[in-house]
Coordinates of C-alpha atoms and ligand atoms in Angstrom, one line a residue:
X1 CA 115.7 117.7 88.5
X2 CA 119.6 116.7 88.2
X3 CA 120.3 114.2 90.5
X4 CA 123.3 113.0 92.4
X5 CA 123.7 110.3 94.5
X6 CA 127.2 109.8 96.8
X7 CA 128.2 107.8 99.6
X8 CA 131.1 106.8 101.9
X9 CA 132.4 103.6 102.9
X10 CA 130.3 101.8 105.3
X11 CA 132.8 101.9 108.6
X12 CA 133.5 98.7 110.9
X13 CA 132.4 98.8 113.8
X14 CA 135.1 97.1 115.5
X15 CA 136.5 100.2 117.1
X16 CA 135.7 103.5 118.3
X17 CA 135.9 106.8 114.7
X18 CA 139.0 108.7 114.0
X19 CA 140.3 111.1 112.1
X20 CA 141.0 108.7 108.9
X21 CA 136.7 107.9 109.0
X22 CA 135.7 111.8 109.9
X23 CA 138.0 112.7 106.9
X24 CA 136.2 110.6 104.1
X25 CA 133.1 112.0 105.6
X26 CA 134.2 115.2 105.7
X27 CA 135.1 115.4 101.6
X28 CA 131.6 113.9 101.0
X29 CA 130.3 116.4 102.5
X30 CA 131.7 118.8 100.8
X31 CA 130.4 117.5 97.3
X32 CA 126.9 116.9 99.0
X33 CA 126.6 120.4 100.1
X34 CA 128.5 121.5 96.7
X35 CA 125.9 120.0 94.7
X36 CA 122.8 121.2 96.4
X37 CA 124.0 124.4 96.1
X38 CA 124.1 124.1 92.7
X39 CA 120.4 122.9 92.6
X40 CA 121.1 118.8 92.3
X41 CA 118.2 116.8 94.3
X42 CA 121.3 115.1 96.3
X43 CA 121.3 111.7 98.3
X44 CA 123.9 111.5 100.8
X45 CA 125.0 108.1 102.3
X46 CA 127.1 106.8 105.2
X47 CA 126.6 103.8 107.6
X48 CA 128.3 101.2 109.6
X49 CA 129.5 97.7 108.9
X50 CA 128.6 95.3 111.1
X51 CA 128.7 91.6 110.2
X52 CA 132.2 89.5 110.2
X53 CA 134.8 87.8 111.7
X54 CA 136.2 90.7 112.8
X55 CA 133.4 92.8 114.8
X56 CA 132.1 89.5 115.8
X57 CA 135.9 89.6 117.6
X58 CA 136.4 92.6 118.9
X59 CA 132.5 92.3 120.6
X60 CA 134.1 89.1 122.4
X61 CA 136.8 91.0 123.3
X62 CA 134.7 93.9 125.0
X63 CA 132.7 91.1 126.8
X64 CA 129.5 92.2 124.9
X65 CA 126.8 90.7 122.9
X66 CA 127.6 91.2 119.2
X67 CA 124.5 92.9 118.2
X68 CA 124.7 95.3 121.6
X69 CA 128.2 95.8 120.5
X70 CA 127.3 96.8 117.2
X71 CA 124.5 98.8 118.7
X72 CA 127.1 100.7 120.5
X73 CA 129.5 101.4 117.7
X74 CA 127.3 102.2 115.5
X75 CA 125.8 105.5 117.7
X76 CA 129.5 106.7 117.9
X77 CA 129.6 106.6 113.9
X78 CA 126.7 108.5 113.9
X79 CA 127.3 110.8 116.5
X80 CA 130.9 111.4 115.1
X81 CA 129.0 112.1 111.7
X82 CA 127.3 114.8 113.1
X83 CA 130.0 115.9 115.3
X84 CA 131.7 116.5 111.9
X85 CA 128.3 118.7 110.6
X86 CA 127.9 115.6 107.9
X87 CA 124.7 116.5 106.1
X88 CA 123.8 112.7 105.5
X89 CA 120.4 111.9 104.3
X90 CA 120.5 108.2 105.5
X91 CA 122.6 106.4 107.5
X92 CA 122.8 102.1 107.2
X93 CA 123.6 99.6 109.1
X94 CA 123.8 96.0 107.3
X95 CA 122.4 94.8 110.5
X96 CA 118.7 96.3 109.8
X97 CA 116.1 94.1 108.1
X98 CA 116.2 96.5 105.0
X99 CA 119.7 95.7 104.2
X100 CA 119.3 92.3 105.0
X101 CA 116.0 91.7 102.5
X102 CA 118.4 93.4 99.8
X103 CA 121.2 91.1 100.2
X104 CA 119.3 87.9 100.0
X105 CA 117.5 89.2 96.9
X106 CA 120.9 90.4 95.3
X107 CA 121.9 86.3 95.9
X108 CA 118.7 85.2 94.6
X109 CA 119.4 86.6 91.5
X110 CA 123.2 85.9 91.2
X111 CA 122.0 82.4 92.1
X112 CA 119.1 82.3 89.1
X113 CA 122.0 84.2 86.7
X114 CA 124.3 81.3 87.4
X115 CA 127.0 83.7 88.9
X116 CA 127.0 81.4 92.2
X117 CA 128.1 77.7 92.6
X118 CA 128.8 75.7 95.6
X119 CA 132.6 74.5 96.2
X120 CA 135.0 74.7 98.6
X121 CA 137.5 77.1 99.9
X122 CA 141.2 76.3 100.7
X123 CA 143.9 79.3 101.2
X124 CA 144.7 82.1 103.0
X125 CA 142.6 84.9 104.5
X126 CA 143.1 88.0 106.9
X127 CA 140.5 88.7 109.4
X128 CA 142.1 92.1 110.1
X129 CA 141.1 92.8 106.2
X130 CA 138.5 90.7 105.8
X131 CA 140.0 89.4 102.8
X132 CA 141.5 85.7 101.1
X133 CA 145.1 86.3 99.3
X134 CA 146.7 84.5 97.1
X135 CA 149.8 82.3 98.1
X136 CA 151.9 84.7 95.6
X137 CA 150.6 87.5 97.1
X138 CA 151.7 86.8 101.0
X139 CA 154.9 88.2 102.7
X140 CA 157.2 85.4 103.8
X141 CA 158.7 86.5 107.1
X142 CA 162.5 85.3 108.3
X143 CA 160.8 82.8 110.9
X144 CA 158.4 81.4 107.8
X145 CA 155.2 83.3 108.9
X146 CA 153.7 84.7 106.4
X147 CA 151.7 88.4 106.3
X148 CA 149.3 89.7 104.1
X149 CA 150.4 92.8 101.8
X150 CA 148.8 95.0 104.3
X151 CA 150.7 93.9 106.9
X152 CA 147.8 91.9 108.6
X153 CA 148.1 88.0 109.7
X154 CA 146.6 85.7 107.3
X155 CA 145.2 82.0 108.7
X156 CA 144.5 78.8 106.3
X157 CA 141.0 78.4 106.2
X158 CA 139.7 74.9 104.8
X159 CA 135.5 75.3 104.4
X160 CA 132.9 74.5 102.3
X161 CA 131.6 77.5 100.3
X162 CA 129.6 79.3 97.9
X163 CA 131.4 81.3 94.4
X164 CA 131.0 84.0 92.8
X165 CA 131.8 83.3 89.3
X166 CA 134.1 86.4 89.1
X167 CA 136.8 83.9 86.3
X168 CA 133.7 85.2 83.5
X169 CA 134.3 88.8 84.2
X170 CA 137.8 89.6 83.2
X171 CA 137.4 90.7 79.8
X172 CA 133.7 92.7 80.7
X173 CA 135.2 94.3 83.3
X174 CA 138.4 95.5 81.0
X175 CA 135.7 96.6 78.0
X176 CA 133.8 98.1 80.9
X177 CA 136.6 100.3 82.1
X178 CA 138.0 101.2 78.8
X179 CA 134.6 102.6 77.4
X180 CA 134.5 104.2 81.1
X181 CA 137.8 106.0 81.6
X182 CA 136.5 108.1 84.3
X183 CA 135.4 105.3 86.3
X184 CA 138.0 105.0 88.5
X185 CA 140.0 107.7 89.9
X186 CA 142.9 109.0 90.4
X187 CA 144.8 107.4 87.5
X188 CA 147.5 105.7 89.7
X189 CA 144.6 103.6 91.2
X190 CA 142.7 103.3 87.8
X191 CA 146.0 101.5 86.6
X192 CA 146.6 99.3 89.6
X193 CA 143.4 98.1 89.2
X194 CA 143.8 97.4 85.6
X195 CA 146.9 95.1 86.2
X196 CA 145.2 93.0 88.7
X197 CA 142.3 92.2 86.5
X198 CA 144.4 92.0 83.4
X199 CA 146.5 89.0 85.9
X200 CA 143.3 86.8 85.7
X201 CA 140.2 86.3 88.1
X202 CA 139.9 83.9 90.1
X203 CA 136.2 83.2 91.4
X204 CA 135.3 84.6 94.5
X205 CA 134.6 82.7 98.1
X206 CA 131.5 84.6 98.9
X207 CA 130.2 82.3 102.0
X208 CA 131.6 81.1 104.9
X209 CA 131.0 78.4 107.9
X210 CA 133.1 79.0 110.4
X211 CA 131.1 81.8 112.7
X212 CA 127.7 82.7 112.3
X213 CA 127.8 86.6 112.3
X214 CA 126.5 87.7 109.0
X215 CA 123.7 86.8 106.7
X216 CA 122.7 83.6 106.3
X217 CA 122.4 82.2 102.7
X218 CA 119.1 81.7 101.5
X219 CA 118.0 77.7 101.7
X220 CA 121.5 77.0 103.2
X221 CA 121.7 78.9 106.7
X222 CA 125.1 76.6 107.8
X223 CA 126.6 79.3 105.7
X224 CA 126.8 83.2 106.1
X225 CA 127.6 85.6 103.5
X226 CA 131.1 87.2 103.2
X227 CA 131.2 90.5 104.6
X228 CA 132.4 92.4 101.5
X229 CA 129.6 91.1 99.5
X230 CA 126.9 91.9 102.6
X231 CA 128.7 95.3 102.6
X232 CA 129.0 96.3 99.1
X233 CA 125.3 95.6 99.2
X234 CA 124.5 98.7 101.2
X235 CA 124.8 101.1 98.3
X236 CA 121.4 99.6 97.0
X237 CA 119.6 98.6 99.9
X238 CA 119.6 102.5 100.4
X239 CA 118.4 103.4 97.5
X240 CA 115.3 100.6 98.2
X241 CA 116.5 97.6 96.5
X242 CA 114.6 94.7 95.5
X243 CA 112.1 97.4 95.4
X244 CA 112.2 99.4 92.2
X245 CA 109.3 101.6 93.1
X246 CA 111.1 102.8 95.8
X247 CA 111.2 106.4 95.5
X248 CA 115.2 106.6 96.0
X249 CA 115.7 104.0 93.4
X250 CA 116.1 106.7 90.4
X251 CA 118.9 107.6 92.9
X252 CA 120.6 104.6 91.2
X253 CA 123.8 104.1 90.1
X254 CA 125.5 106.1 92.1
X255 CA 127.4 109.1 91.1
X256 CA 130.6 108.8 93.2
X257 CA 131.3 106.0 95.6
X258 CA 134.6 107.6 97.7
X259 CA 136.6 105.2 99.5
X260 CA 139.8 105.1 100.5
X261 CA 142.5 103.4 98.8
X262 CA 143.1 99.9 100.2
X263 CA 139.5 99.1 99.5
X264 CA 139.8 100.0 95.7
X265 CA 139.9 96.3 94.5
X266 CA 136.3 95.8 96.3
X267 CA 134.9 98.8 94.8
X268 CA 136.6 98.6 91.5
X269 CA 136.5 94.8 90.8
X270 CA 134.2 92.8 92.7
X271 CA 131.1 95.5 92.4
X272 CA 130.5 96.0 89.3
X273 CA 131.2 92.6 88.5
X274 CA 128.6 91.3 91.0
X275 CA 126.2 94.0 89.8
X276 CA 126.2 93.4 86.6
X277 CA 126.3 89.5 86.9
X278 CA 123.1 90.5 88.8
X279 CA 121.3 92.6 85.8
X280 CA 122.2 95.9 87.9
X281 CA 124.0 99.0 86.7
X282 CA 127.1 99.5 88.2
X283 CA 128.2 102.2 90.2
X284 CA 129.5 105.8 88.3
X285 CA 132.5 106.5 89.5
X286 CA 135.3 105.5 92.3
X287 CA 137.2 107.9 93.8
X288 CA 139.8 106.9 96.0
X289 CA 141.5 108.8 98.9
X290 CA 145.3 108.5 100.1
X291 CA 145.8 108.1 104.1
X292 CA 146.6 110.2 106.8
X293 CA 149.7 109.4 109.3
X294 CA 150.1 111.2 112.6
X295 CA 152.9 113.3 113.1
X296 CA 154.9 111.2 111.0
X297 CA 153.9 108.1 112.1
X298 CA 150.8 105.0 111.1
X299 CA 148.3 105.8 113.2
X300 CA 147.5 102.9 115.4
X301 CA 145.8 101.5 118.7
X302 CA 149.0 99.9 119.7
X303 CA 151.1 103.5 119.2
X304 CA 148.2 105.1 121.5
X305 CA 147.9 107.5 118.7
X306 CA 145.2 107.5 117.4
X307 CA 143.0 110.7 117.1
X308 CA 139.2 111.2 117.9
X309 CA 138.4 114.2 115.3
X310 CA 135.8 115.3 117.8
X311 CA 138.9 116.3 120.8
X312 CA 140.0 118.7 117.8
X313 CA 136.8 119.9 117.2
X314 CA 136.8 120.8 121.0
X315 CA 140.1 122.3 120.7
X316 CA 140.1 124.0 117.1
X317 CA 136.4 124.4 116.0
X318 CA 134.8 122.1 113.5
X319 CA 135.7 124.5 110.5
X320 CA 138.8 125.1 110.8
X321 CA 139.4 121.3 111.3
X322 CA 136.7 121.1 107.5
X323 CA 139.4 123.3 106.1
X324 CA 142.7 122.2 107.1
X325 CA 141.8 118.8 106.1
X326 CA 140.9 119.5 102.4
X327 CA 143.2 122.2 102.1
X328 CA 146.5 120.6 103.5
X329 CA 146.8 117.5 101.2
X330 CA 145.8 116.9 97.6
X331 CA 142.3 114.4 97.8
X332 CA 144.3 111.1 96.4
X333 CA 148.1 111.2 98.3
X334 CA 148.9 110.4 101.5
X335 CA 149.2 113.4 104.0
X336 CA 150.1 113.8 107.8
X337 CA 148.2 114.9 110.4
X338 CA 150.2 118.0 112.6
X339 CA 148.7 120.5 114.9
X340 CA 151.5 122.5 113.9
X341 CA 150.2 122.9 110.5
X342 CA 146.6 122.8 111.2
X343 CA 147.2 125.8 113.8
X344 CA 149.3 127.6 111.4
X345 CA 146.5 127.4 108.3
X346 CA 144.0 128.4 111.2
X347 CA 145.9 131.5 112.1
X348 CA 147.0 132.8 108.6
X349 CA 144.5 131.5 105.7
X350 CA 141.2 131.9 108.5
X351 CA 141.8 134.6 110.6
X352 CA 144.2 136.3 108.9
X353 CA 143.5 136.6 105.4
X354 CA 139.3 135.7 105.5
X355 CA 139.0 136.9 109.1
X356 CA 140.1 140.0 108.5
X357 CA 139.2 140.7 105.5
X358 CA 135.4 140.0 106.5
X359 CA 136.0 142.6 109.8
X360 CA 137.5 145.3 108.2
X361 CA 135.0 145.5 105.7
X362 CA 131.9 145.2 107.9
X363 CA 133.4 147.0 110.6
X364 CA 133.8 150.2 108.3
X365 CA 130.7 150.0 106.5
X366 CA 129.0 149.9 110.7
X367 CA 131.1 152.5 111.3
X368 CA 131.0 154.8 108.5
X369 CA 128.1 153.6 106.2
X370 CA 125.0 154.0 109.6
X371 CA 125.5 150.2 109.1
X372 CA 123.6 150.1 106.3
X373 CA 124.0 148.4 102.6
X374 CA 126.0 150.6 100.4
X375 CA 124.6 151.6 96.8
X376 CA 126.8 150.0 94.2
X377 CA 127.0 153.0 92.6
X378 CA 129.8 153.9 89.9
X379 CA 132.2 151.1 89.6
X380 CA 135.8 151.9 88.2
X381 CA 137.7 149.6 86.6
X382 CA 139.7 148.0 89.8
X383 CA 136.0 147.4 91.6
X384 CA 134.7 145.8 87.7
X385 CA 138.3 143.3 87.7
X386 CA 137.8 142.4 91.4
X387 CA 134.3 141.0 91.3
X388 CA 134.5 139.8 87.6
X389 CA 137.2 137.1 89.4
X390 CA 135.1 136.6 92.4
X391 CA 131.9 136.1 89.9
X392 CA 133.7 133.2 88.2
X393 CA 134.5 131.5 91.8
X394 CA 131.4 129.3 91.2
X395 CA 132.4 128.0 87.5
X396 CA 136.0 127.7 88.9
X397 CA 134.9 125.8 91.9
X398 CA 132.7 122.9 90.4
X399 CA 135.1 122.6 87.8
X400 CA 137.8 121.7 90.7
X401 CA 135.1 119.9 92.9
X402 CA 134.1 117.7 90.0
X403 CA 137.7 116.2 89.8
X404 CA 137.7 116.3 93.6
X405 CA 140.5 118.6 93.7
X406 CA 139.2 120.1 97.1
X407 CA 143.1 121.8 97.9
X408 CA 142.4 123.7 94.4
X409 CA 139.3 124.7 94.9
X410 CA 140.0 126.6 98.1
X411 CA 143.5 127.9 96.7
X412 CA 141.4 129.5 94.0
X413 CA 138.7 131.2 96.4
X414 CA 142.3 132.4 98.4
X415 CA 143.5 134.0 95.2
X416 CA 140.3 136.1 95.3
X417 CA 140.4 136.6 99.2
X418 CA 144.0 137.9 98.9
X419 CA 143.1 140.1 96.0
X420 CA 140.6 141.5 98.6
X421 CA 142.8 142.5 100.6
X422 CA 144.8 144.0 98.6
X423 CA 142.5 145.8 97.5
X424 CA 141.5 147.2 100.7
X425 CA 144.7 148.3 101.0
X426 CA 145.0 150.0 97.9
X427 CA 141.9 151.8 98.1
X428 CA 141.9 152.6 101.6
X429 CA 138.5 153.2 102.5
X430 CA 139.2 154.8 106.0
X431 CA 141.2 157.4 104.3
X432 CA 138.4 158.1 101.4
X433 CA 135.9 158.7 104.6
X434 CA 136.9 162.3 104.6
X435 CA 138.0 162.8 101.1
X436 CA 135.6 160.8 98.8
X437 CA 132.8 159.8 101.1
X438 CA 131.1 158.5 98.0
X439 CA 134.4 156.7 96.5
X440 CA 134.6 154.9 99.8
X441 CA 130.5 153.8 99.8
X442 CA 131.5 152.1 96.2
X443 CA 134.7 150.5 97.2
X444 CA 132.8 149.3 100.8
X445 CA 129.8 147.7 98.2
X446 CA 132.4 146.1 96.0
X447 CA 134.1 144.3 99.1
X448 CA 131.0 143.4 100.5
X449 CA 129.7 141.4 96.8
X450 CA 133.0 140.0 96.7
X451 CA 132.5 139.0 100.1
X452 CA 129.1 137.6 99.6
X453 CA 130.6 135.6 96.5
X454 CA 133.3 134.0 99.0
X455 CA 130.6 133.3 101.7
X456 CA 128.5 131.8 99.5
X457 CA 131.0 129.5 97.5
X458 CA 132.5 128.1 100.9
X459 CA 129.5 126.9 102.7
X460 CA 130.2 123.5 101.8
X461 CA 133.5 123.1 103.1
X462 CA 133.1 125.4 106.4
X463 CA 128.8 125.6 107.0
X464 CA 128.9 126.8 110.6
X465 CA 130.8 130.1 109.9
X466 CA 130.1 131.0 106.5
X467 CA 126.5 130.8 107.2
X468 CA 127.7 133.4 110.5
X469 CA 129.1 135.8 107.5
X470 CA 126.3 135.4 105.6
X471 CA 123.9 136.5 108.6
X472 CA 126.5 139.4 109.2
X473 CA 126.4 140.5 105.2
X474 CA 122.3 140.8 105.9
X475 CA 122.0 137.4 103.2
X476 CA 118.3 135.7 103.2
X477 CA 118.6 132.1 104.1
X478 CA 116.8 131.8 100.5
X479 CA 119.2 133.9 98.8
X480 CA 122.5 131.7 99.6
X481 CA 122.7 129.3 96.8
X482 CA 124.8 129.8 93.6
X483 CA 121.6 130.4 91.6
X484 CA 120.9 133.2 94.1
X485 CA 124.6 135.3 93.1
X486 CA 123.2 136.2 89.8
X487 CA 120.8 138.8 91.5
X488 CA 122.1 142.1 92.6
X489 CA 121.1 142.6 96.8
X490 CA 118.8 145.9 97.5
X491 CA 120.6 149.3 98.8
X492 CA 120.1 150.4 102.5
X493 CA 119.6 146.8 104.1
X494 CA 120.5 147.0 107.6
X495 CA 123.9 145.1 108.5
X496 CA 124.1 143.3 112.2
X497 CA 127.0 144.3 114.0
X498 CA 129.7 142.6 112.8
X499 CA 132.4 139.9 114.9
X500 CA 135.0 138.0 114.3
X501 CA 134.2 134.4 112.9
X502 CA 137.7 133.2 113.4
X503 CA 139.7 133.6 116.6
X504 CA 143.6 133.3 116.1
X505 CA 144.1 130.1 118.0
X506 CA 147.0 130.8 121.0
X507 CA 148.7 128.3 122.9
X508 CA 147.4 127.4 126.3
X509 CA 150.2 128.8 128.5
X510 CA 151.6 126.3 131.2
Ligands
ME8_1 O1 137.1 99.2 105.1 N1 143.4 107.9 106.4 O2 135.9 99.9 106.9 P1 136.9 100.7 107.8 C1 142.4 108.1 105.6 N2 133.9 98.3 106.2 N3 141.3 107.5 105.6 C2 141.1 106.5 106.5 C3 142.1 106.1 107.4 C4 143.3 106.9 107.4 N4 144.4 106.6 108.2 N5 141.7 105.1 108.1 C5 140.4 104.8 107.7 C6 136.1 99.2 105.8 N6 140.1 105.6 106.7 C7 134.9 98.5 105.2 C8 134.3 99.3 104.1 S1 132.4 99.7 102.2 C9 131.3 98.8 101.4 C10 133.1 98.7 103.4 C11 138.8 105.7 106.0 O3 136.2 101.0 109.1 C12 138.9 105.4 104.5 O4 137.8 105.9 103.8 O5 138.2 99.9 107.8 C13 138.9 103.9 104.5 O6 138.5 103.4 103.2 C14 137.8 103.6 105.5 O7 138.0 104.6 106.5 C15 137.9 102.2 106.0 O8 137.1 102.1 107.1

């Protein structure tokens, strides 16, 4: 069976989801479903990070034990997963005794491969980032502080601690990306990432001794490992490493790690280079994500603005929030967050244009047809052009979907939706009724395959409705993948009575 195996970033846990986690979900999601709809045995992953400097803070700062901190955190992620009708088929947390067997066996090896040394660490580092910088790579402020590129205070940190020998990869890693062009994605990224390796690697602090929150390395517990390398981990604990029997291990290497794009370095660099220092095949593909502002502006704790996808989801629904964010902003840029726009792709693209194309047809084939299947019966030419574009949606679609160009995809099924509609217009079915009651059965039929096509093709972006118009067009729940579109559906089936699966969203007055 073709396999596919995906997964998101693991999320901190040192603060409560938002919209920027829910959307990286969200797109995963998307491909998950795509691909078992296309008949891919598909493993889905998502979790929470949980060791560092940084959670170990913010627990101290919400008067908490760390681990019932964590504990706490990590049930939001997962309730805000499903909030967001994620179809995950695990869920980590690198505090479980799974993840923590597979980092110390990943050490063990790097240790045996001579990829780890003992030394000691002197420079900068940024707990907000979880990351050491370079002295050439710090902002210098007027009043001689100095930031890190992202903006996030950096402290000198003098410790003893364990390297990874990441100086030996440089030219691997350039031979690896050049006979893997694909690897990391978009091309803007792929090249920033090429620069900084092509600057020269420095080896890698991968321990620390100053807080105790994390891992402890094997035979030398004074020291815990760094959080990225703990983290990065979780992509094979999943799949059941050390244990190669494990029956997810063919899962691995992954098809698509998505992350967004200030974590590219870790995903891009340090990985594969750890992975293959350890004898391990490195991950498929990156594919990094811009980031969404807020009406214009960082979204922040300190700006109050921060958004909790779930209050849209109570406000908007959970598809329409699915489709506006894949459909506003090409997968890759940056894009802003506006209820404006979001209620104006709800109202037009939803319940316009699919809405009412989806009542009009069912509501004249209840009406006029006993509420039964039409025959297909003779096509003209118009019904033959009409489907032939709707029947090419799926080879269209995971053609988009494999380059993560979500925004196309859905712009393509709205070509065929808007040629729907037109023509319904055109053909005017409610007129036919008393001229050509066996014109309008055809032309009723044709909208109701194209339809099915549409339905079918956009259960992975918007599940809880589509699978409504899918109940409504009489579809067995067996009969819904693409596999399924090649077979003409029986005559006479009766149709439920048909209702809207979009409401326009108005304005609360007052
Ligand atoms: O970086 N717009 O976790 P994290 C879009 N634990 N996406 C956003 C976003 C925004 N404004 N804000 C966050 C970590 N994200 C590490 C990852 S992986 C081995 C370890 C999304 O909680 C985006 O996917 O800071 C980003 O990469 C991720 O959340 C960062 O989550």
């Amino acid at each position: 069976m073709k396999k596919f195996y995906l997964t998101t970033p693991i999320y901190y846990v040192n603060g409560a989801p938002h919209i920027g986690h829910a959307y990286t979900s969200i797109a995963a999601d998307v491909l998950a479903r795509w691909r078992r709809l296309d008949g891919f045995a598909v493993f889905f992953l998502t979790g929470t990070d949980e060791h560092g400097q940084k959670v170990e803070k913010a627990a101290a700062e919400a008067g908490l034990d760390t681990q019932t901190f964590t504990d706490l955190v990590a049930d939001d992620f997962r309730a805000m997963a499903a909030a967001m009708g994620v179809s995950n088929d695990d869920f980590i947390r690198t505090t479980e005794a799974r993840h923590k067997r597979a980092c110390v066996a990943l050490w063990e090896r790097l240790v045996a491969n001579g990829a780890i040394y003992l030394g000691h660490y002197e420079g900068w580092y940024a707990v907000r980032d979880e990351a050491f910088y370079g002295e050439d790579e710090l902002v210098k402020k007027p009043d001689g502080t100095r930031l890190a590129p992202t903006g996030a205070p950096v402290e000198w940190v003098r410790e003893p601690s364990y390297f990874f020998r990441l100086s030996a990869w440089q030219e691997k890693l350039l031979a690896f990306y050049d006979q893997n062009p694909d690897f990391i994605a978009p091309v803007a990224r792929r090249n920033e990432v090429l620069s900084f390796v092509r600057g020269g690697l420095a080896d890698l602090s991968v321990s620390r001794t100053s807080f105790t929150w994390g891992i402890p390395v094997p035979n030398d517990p004074a020291h815990v490992m760094y959080v990225w390398l703990d983290a990065l981990t979780n992509y094979i604990t999943a799949a059941g490493f050390p244990d190669e029997a494990d029956p997810r291990w063919p899962f691995w290497p992954a098809d698509l790690h998505i992350v967004g794009k200030e974590i590219v370095r870790f995903h891009a660099v340090y990985w594969p280079a750890m992975l293959m220092a350890a004898g391990i095949a490195p991950p498929k593909r990156i594919y990094s994500h811009g980031w969404w502002t807020v009406e214009g502006e960082k979204m922040s704790k300190s700006l109050g603005n921060v958004i909790d996808p779930r209050q849209l989801v109570a406000e908007f629904g959970l598809d329409p929030l699915r489709y506006f964010l894949l459909r506003e902003v090409p997968f890759g840029n940056d894009g802003d967050f506006s209820r404006r726009a979001l209620i104006n792709r709800l109202n037009g693209e939803l319940a316009n244009d699919l809405g009412n194309l989806a009542q009009r047809t069912l509501a004249l084939i209840a009406r006029n047809c006993d509420g039964r299947r039409p025959a297909i019966g003779e096509r003209l030419p118009v019904d033959a052009a009409l489907l032939a574009a709707a029947s090419a949606l799926p080879g269209v679609l995971g053609e988009r979907l494999a380059r993560l160009a979500f925004h196309e995809a859905l712009e393509e099924v709205w070509k065929i939706v808007r040629a729907a509609n037109a023509y319904i217009d055109h053909q005017a079915p409610w007129a036919l009724r008393k001229t050509d009651p066996a014109r309008m059965a055809v032309v009723l039929r044709v909208l109701a395959d194209a339809l099915r096509v549409i339905a079918t093709v956009l259960q992975p972006f918007m599940p809880g409705s589509m699978a409504r118009l899918l109940d409504q067009l009489a579809m067995p729940a067996s009969a819904r993948d693409l596999a399924a579109l090649a077979e003409d559906l029986p005559e006479g089936v009766d149709l439920p009575a048909p209702s809207g699966i979009f409401p326009r969203f108005v304005a609360p007055v007052g």
